[in-house]
C-alpha positions as YAML, in Angstrom:
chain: A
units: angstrom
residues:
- id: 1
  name: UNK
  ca: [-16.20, 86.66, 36.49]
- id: 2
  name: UNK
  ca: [-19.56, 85.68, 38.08]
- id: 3
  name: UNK
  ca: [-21.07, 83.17, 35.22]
- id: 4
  name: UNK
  ca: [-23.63, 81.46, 38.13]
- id: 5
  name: UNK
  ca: [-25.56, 85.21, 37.13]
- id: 6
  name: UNK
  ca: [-26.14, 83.56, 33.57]
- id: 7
  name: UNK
  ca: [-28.32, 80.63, 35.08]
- id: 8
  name: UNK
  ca: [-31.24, 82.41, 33.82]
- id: 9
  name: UNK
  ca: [-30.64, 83.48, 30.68]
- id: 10
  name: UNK
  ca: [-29.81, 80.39, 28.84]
- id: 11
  name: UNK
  ca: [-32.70, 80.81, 26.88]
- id: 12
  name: UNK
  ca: [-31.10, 82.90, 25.28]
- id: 13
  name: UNK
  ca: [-27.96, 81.38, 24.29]
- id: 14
  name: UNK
  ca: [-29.75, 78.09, 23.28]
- id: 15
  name: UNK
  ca: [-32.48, 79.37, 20.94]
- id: 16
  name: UNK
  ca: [-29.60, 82.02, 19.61]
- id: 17
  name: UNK
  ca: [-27.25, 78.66, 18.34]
- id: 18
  name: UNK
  ca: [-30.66, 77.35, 16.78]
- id: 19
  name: UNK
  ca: [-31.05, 80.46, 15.05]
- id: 20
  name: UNK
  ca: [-27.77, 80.31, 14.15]
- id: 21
  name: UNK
  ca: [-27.63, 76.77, 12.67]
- id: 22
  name: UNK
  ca: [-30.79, 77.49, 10.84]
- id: 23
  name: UNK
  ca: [-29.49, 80.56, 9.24]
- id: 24
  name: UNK
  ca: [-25.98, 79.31, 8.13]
- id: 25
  name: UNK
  ca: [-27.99, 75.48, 6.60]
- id: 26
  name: UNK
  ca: [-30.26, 78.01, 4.46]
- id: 27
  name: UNK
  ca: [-27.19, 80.49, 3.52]
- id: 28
  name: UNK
  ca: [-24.76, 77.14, 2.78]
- id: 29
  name: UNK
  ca: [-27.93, 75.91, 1.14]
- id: 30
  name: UNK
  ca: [-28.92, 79.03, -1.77]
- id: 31
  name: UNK
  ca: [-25.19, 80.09, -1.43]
- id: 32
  name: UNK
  ca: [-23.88, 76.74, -2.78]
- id: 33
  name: UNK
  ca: [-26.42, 76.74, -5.83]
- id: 34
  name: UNK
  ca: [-26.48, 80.63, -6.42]
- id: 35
  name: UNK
  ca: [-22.26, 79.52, -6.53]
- id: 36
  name: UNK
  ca: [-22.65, 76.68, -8.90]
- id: 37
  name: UNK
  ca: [-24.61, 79.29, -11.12]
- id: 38
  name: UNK
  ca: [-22.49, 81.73, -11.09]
- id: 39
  name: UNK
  ca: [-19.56, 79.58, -11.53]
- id: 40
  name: UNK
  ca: [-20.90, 77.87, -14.92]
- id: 41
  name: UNK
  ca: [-21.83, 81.63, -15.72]
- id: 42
  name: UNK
  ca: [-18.31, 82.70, -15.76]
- id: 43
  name: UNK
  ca: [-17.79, 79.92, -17.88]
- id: 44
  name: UNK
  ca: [-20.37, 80.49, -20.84]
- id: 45
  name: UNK
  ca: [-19.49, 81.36, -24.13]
- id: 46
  name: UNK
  ca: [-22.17, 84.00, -24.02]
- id: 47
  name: UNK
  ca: [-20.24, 87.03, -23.05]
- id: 48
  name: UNK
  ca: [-23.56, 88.78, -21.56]
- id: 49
  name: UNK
  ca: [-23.98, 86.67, -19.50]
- id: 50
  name: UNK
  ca: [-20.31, 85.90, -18.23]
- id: 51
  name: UNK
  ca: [-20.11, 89.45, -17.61]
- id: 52
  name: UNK
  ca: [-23.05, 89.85, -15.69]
- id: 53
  name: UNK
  ca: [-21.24, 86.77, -13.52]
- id: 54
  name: UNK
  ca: [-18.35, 88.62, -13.45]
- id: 55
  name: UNK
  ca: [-19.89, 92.00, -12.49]
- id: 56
  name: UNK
  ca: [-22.43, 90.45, -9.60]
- id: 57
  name: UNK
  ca: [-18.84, 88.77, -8.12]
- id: 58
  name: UNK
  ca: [-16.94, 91.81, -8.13]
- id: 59
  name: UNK
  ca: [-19.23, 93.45, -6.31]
- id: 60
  name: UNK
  ca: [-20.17, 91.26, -3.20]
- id: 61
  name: UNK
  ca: [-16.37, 90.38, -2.97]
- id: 62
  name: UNK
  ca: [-15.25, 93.58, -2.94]
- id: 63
  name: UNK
  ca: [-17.72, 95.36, -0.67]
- id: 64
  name: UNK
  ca: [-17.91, 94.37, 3.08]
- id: 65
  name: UNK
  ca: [-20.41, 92.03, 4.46]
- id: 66
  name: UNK
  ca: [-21.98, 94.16, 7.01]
- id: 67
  name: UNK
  ca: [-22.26, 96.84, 4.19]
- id: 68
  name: UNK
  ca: [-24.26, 94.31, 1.96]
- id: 69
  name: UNK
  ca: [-26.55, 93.84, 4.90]
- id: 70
  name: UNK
  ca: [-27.35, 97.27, 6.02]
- id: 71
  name: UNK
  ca: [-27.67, 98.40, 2.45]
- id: 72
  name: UNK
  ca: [-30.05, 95.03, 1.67]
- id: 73
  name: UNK
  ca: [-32.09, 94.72, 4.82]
- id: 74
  name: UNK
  ca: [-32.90, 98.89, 3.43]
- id: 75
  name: UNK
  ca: [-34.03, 98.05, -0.01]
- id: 76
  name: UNK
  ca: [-35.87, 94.53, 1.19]
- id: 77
  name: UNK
  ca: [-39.42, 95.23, 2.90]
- id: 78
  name: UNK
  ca: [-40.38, 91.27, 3.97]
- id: 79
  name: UNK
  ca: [-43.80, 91.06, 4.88]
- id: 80
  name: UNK
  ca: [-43.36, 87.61, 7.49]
- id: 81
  name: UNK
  ca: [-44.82, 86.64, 10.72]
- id: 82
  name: UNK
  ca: [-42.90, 86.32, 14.43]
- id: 83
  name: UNK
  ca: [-42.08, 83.05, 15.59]
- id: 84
  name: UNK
  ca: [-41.68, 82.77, 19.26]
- id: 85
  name: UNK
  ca: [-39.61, 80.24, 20.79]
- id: 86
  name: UNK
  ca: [-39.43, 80.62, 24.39]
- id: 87
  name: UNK
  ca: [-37.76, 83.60, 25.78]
- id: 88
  name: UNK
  ca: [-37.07, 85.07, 22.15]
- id: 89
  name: UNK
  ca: [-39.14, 86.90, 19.16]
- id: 90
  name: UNK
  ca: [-38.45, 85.47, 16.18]
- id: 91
  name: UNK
  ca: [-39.00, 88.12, 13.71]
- id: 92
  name: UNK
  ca: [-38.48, 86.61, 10.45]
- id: 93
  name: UNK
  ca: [-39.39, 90.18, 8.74]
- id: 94
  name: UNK
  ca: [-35.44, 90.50, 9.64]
- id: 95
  name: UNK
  ca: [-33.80, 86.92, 9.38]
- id: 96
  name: UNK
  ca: [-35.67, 86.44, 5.40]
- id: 97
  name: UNK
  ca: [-33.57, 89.04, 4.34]
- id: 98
  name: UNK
  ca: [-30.56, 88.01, 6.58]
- id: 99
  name: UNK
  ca: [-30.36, 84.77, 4.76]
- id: 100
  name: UNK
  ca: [-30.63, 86.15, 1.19]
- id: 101
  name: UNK
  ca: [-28.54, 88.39, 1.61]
- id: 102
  name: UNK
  ca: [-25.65, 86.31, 3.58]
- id: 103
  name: UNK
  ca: [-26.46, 83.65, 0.45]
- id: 104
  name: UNK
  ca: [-25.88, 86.04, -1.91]
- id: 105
  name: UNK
  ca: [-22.28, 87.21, -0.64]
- id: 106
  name: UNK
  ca: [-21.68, 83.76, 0.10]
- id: 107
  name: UNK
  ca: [-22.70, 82.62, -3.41]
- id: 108
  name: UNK
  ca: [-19.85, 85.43, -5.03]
- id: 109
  name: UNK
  ca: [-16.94, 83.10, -2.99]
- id: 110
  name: UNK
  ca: [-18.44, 79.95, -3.28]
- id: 111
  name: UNK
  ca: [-18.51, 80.28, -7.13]
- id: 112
  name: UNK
  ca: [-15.01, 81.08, -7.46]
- id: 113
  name: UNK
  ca: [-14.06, 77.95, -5.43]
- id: 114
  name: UNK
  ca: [-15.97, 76.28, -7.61]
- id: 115
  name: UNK
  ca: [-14.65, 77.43, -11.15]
- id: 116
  name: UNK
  ca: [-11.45, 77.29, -9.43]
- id: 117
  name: UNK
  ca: [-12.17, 73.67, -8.80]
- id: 118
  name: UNK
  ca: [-13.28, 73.30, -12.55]
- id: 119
  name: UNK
  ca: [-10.45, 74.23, -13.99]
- id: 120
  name: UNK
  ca: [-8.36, 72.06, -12.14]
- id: 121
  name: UNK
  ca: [-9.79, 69.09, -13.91]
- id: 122
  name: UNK
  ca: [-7.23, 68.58, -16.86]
- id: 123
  name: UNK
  ca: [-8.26, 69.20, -20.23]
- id: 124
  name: UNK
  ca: [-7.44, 66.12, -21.54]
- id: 125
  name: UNK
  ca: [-10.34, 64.33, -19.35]
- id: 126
  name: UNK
  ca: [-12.97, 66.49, -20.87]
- id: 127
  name: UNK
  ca: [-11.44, 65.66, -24.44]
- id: 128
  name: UNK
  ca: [-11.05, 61.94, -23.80]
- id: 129
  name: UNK
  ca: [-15.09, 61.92, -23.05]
- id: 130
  name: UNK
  ca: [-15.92, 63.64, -26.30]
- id: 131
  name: UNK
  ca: [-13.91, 61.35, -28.46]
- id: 132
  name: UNK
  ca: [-15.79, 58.82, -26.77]
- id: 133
  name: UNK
  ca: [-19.03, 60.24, -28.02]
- id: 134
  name: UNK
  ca: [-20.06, 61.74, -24.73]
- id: 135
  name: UNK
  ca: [-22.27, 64.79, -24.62]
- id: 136
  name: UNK
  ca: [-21.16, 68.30, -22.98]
- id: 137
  name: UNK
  ca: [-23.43, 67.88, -20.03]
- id: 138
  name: UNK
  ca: [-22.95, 64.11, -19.44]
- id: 139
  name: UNK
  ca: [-19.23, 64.37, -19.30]
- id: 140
  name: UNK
  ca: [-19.96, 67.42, -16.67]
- id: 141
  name: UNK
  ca: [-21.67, 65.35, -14.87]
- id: 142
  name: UNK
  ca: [-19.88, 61.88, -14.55]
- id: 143
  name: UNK
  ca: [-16.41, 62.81, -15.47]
- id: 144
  name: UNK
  ca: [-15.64, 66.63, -14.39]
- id: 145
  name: UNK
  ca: [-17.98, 67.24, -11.68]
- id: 146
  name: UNK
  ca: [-16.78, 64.59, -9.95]
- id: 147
  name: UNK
  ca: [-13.21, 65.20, -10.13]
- id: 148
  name: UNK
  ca: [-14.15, 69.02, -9.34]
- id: 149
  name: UNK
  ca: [-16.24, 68.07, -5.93]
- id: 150
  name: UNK
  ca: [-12.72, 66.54, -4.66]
- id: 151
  name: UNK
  ca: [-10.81, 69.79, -5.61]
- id: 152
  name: UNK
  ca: [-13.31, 72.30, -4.13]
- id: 153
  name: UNK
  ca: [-14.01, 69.85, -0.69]
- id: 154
  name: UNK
  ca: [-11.74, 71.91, 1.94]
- id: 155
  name: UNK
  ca: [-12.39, 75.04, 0.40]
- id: 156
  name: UNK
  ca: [-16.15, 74.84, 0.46]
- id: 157
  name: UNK
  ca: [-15.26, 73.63, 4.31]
- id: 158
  name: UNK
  ca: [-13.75, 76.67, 4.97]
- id: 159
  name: UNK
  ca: [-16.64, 78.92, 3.59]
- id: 160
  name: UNK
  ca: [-19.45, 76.99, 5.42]
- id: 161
  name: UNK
  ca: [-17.32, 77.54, 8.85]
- id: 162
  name: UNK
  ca: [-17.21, 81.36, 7.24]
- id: 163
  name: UNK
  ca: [-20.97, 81.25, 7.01]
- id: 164
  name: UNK
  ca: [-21.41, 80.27, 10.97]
- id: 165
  name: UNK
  ca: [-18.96, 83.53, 12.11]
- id: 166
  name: UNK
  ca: [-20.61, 85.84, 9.52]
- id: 167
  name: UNK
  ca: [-23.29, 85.19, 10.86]
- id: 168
  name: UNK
  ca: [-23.21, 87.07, 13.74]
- id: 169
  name: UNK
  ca: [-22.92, 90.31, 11.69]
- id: 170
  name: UNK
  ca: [-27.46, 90.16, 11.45]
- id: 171
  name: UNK
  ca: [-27.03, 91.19, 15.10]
- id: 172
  name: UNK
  ca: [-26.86, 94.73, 12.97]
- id: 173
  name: UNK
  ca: [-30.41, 94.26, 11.69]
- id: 174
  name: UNK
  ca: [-31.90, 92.93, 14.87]
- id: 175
  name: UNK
  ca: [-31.63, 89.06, 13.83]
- id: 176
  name: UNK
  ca: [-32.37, 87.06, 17.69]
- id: 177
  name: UNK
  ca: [-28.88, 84.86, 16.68]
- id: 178
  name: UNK
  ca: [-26.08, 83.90, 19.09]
- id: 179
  name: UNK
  ca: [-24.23, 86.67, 19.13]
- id: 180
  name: UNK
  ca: [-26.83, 89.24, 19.77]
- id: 181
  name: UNK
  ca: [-28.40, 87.14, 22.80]
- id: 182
  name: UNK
  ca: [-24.83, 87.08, 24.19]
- id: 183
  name: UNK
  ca: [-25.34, 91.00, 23.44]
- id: 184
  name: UNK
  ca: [-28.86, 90.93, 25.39]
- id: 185
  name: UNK
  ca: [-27.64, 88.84, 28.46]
- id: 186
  name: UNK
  ca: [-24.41, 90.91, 28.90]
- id: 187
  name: UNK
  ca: [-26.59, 94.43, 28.54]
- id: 188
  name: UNK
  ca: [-28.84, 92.79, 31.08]
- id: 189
  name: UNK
  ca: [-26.94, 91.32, 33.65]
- id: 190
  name: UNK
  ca: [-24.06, 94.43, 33.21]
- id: 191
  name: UNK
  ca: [-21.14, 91.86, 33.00]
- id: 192
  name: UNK
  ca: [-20.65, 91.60, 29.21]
- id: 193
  name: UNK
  ca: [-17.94, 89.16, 29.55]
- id: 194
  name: UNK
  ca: [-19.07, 85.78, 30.57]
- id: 195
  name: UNK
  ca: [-21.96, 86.02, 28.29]
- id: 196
  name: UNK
  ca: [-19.14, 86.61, 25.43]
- id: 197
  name: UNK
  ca: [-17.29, 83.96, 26.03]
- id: 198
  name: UNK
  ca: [-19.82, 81.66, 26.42]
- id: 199
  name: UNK
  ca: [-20.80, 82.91, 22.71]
- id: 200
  name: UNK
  ca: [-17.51, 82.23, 22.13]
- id: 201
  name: UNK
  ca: [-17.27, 78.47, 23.15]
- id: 202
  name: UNK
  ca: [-20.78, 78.03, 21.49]
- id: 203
  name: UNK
  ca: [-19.01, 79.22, 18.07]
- id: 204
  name: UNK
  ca: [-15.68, 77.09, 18.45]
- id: 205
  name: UNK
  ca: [-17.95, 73.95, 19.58]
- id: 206
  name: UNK
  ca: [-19.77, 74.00, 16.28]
- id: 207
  name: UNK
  ca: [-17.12, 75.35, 14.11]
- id: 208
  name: UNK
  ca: [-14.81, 72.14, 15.29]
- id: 209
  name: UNK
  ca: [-17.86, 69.84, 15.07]
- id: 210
  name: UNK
  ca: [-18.45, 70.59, 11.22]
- id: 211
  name: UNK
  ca: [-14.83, 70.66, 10.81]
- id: 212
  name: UNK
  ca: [-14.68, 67.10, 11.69]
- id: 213
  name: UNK
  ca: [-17.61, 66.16, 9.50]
- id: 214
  name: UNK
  ca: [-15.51, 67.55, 6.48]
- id: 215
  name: UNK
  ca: [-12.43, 65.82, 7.43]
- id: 216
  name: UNK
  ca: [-14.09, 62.45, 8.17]
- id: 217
  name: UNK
  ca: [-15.87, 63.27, 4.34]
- id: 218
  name: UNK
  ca: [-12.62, 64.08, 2.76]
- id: 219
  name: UNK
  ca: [-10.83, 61.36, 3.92]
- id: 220
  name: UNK
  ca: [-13.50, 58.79, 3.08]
- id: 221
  name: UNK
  ca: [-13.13, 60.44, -0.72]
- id: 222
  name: UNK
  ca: [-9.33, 59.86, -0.58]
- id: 223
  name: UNK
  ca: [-9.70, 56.08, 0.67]
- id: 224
  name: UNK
  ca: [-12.95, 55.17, -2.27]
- id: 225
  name: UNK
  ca: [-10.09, 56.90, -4.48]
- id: 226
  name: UNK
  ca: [-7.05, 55.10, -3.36]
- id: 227
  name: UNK
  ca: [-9.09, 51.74, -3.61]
- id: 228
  name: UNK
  ca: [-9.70, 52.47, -7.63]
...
């Protein structure tokens, strides 16, 4: 493997992790409150609209991504300038849809994590706040919300690090992200693999650096919560 070949066409890789990064803070962004949504949705008493919950969850988890995304970026027509950075065409005509689309799937998983989370909070605690003359939505907020957050933590790790892979799946709809300037530099320079694993290292390195950040966050939880 030659990688000195790659020395100009880091361009590529660089802008493609920015792309990247940008994509998976939007996705973790609408997924995490189209989730929170849909998870009080399941919840309500109206059984419209739980349905409808249930319905738009059994669909994007039980289709494939890349399905979701061929079949979206077909219906969508995003009328959205091209941003060039450097060596690459941003056409944001194609990463619009990209992120709605990734936020929508994401938003089905998320908001079983977080009912899942929910219901882990005892009934008792929800109970105890109404006898104390505590409204429905205040005791959400200050007493099961907050016991929920702790529940759902390394889950809701696990699906942002899901976000940064999937990702790579826009390549399909000509998205200028990571994985498809790895694509680019190996079709260009004929020697796929040193571009790939370059891609590779690029995912790991941020994978392992937002894995940290959760694990440094959870444990600060558990210490404020061993100190009560």
């Amino acid at each position: 493997m030659n990688f000195s070949i790659l020395s100009d066409y880091w361009p590529y890789f660089n802008y493609g992790v920015l792309v990247t990064i940008f994509i998976s803070i939007c996705v973790v962004f609408f997924g995490t409150i189209l989730g929170v949504i849909l998870a009080f949705a399941q919840r309500s008493k109206n059984w419209l609209i739980s349905s409808l919950a249930d319905l738009y969850i059994w669909v994007f988890r039980g289709t494939p991504m890349l399905v979701q995304i061929m079949v979206s970026f077909t219906l969508m027509s995003v009328a959205a300038p091209i941003i060039e950075l450097g060596a690459i065409k941003l056409d944001m005509t194609r990463v619009i849809p990209g992120i709605i689309i990734l936020s929508m799937n994401s938003g089905a998983y998320i908001s079983e994590i977080v009912r899942a989370g929910l219901n882990a909070v005892p009934n008792g605690q929800m109970e105890a706040s109404y006898s104390l003359g505590m409204r429905p939505l205040t005791t959400m907020r200050y007493v099961i919300m907050p016991q929920a957050v702790k529940n759902i933590l390394p889950a809701l790790g696990n699906e942002f690090i899901t976000i940064i892979k999937d990702s790579s799946l826009l390549q399909t709809i000509g998205v200028m992200e990571l994985w498809n300037g790895a694509t680019t530099v190996g079709s260009s320079t004929y020697q796929p693999l040193p571009p790939y694993l370059i891609a590779a290292a690029y995912y790991l390195m941020i994978t392992s650096v937002l894995n940290l950040v959760m694990k440094r966050f959870e444990n600060h939880m558990n210490k404020g919560e061993g100190q009560r």
